[in-house]
Short mmCIF file of C-alpha atoms in Angstrom, two decimals:
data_model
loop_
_atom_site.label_atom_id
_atom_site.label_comp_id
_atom_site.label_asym_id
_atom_site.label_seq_id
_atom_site.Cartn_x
_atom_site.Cartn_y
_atom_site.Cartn_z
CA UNK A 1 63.17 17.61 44.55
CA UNK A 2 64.06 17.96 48.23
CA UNK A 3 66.56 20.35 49.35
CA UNK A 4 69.12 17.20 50.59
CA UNK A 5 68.45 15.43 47.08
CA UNK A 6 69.75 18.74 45.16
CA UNK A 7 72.90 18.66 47.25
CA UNK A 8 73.54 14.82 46.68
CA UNK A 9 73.10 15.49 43.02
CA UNK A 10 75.39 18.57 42.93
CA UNK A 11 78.02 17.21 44.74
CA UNK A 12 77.83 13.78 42.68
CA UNK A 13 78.30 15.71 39.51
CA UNK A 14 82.13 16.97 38.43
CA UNK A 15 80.75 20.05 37.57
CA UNK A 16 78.65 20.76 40.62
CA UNK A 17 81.51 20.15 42.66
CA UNK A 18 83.86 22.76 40.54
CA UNK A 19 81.03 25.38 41.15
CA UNK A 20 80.62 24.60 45.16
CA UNK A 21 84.77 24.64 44.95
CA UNK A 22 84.38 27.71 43.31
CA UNK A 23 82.06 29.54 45.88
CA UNK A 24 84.12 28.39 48.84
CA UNK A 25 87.30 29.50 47.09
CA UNK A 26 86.29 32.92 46.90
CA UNK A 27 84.45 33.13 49.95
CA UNK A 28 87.85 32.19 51.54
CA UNK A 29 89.22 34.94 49.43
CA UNK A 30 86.40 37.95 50.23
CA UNK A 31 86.91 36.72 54.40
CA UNK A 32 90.46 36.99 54.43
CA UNK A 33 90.61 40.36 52.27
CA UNK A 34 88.27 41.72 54.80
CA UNK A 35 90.65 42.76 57.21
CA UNK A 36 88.46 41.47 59.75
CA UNK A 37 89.68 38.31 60.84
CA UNK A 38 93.29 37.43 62.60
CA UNK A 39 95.98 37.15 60.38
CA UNK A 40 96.63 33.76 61.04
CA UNK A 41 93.08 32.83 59.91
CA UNK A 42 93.00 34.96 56.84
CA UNK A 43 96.17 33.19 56.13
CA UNK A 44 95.26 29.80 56.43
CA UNK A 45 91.88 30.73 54.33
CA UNK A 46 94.69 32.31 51.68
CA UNK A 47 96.36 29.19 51.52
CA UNK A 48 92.72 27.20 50.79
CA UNK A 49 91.64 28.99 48.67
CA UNK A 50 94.91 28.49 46.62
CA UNK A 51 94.60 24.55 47.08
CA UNK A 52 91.27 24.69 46.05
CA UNK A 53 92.30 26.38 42.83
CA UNK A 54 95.01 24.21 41.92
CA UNK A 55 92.45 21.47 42.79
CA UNK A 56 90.12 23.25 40.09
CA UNK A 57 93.04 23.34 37.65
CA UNK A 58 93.60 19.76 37.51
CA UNK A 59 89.80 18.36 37.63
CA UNK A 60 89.65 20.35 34.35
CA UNK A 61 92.07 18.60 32.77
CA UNK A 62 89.22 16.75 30.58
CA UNK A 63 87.41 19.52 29.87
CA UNK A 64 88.89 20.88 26.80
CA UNK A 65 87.63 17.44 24.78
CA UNK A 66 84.20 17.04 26.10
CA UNK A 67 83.69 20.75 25.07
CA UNK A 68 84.86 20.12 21.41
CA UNK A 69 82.68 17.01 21.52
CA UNK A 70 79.43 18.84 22.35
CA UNK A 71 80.83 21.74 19.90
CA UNK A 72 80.63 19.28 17.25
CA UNK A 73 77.17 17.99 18.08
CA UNK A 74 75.60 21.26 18.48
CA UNK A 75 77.44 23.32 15.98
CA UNK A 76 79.69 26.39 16.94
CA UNK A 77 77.11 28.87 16.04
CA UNK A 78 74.91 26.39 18.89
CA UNK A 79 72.24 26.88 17.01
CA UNK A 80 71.94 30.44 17.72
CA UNK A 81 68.81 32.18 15.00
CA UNK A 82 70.07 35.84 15.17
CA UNK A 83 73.06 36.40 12.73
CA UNK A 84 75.35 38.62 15.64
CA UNK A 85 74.19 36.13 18.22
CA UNK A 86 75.59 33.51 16.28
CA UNK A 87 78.17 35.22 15.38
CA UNK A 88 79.69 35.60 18.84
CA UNK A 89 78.86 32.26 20.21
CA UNK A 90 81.31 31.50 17.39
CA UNK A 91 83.87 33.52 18.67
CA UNK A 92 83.42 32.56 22.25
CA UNK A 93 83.67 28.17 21.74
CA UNK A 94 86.73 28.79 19.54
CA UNK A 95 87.94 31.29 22.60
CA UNK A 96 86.91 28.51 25.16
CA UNK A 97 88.46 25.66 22.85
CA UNK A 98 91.48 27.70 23.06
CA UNK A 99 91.53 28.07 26.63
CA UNK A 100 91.85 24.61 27.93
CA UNK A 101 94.99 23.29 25.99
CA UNK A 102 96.76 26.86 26.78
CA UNK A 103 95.53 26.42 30.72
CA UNK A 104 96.72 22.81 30.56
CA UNK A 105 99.81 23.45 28.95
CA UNK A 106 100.09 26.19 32.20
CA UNK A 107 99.10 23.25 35.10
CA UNK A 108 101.84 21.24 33.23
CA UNK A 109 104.77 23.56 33.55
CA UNK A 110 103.76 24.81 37.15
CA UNK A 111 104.08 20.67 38.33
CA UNK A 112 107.57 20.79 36.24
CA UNK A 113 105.97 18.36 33.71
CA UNK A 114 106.75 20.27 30.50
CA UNK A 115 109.81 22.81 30.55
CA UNK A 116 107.75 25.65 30.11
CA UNK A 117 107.49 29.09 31.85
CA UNK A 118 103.71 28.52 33.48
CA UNK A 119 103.66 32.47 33.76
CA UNK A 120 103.67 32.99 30.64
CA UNK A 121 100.52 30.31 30.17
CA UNK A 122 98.64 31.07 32.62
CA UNK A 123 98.84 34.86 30.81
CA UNK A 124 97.37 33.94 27.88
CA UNK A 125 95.18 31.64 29.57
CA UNK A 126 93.78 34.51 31.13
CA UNK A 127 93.55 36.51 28.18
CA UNK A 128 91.99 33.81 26.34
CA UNK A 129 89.38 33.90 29.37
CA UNK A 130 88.80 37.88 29.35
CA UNK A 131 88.28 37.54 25.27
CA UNK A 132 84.96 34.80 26.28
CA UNK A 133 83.63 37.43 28.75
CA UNK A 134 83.65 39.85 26.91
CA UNK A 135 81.88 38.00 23.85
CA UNK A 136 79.08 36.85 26.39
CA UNK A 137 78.36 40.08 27.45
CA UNK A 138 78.75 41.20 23.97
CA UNK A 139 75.86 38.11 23.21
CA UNK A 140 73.89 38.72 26.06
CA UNK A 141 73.54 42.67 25.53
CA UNK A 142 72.88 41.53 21.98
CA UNK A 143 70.33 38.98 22.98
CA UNK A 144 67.76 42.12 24.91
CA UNK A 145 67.95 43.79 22.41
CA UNK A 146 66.38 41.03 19.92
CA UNK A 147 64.18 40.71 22.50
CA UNK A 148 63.16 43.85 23.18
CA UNK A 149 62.63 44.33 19.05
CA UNK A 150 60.29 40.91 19.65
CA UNK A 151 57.99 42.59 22.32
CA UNK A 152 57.57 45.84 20.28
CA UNK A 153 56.79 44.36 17.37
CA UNK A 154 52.85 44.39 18.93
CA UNK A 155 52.21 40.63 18.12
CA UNK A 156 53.18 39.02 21.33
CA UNK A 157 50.37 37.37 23.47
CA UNK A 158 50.75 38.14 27.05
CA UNK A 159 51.91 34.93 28.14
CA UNK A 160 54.40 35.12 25.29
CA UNK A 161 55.35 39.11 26.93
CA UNK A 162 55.99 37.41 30.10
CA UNK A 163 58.49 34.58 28.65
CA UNK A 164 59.89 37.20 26.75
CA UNK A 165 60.50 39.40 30.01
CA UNK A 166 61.82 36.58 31.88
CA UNK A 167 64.09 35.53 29.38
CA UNK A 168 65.43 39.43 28.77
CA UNK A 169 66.44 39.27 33.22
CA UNK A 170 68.22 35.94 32.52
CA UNK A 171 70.49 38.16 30.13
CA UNK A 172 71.08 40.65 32.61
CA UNK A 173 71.83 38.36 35.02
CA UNK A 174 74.33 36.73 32.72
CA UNK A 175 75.62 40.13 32.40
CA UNK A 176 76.00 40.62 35.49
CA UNK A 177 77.86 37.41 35.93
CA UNK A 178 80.30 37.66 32.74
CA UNK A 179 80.98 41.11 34.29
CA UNK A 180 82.10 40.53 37.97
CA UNK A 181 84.38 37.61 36.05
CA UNK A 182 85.46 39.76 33.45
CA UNK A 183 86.62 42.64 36.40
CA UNK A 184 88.86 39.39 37.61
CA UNK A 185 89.92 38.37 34.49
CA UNK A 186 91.59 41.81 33.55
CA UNK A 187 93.32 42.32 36.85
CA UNK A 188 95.23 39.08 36.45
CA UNK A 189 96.47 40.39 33.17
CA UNK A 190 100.10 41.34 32.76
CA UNK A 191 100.41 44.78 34.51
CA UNK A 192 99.75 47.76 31.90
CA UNK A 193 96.35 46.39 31.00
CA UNK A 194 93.79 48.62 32.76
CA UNK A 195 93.18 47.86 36.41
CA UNK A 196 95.45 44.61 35.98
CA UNK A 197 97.19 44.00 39.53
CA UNK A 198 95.28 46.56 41.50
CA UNK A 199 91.96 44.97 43.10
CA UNK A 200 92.59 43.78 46.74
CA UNK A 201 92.53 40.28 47.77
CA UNK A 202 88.62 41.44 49.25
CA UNK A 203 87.18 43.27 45.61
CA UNK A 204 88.45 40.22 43.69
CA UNK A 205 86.97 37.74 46.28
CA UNK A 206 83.70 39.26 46.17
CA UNK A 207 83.87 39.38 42.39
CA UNK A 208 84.61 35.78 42.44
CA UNK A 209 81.46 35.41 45.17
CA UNK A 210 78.30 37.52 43.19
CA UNK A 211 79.85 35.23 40.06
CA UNK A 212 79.91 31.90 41.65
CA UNK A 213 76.80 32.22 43.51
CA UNK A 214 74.91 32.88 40.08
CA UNK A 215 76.85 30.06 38.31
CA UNK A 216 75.63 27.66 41.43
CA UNK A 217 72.09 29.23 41.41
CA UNK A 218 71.93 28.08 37.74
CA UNK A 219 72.73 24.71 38.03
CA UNK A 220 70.60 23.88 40.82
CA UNK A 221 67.85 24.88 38.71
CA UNK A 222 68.61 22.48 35.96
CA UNK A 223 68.59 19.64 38.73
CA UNK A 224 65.37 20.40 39.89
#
């Protein structure tokens, strides 16, 4: 597929647009935290980025019941073999399926549409995301090591090794991923939970950056 079909097809999709959104947002957020730019630019990229999140906010709005739908259909184990594995894609959907109706009930009260404190939402909303990153890197750490156990075992073909190896760098890469998140997650935690409140504007946008990149790089390949 051509490089201008890819684009057409990301941007047509609702998700390929969040993840483009997502990139720009914290590109806006890693150039104006680099100190390097006039302050009127880095504020104007400030005040993007936060548009472009509240934009993010409300196009997931729907979210919450087409992931329950394809939780039902694939099972919230998904179908995972390894017991562990299984066991914390478990833990992660019902994380996730938490996580939409408590960041809804947050975009609700910060447009004044429920009489709620959206503070305290978007908190747990938060916390509720932190919990999922920390089960997929739980699952993907888990996941090398299966396969790892799979190569030694001395019965693998060499084409089968090499599926094997490619599969164990998607893992770190998911790692990798789930981690630079996960370093965002906790710092907009109430303060008193580990490093919550102390990255710059810069550390979290380039967080945000390595993350979204790898998120885009993925779907591109399954449009291929």
């Amino acid at each position: 597929m051509k490089t201008h079909q890819v684009a057409t097809t990301v941007l047509t999709s609702s998700s390929g647009r969040d993840k483009v959104a997502r990139l720009v947002c914290y590109s806006c957020h890693l150039l104006s935290g680099s100190k390097l730019l006039p302050p009127a630019l880095s504020a104007s990229l400030s005040r993007l980025a936060g548009q472009l999140s509240i934009w993010r906010a409300t196009s997931r709005l729907a979210d919450g019941p087409l992931l329950l739908r394809h939780v039902l259909h694939a099972g919230l184990a998904g179908g995972e073999e390894d017991w562990l594995t299984g066991l914390l894609k478990i833990l992660t959907n019902l994380a996730d399926l938490l996580y939409y109706p408590v960041e809804n009930i947050a975009w609700a009260g910060e447009h004044r549409i429920l009489p709620v404190t959206p503070d305290t939402w978007w908190n747990q909303a938060n916390c509720l995301w932190a919990i999922s990153l920390y089960l997929n890197i739980g699952s993907a750490i888990r996941k090398v090591y299966v396969l790892r156990q799979k190569m030694g075992g001395g019965e693998v073909s060499d084409e089968g090794a090499r599926a094997l190896d490619k599969l164990e760098k998607e893992q770190y890469v998911n790692i990798i991923q789930a981690g630079c998140d996960l370093i965002n997650a906790v710092h907009w935690l109430p303060a008193g939970h580990l490093w919550a409140g102390r990255l710059s504007q810069g550390r979290v946008g380039l967080n945000g950056f390595i993350s979204s990149i790898i998120s885009l790089y993925k779907f591109v390949k399954t449009v291929k």
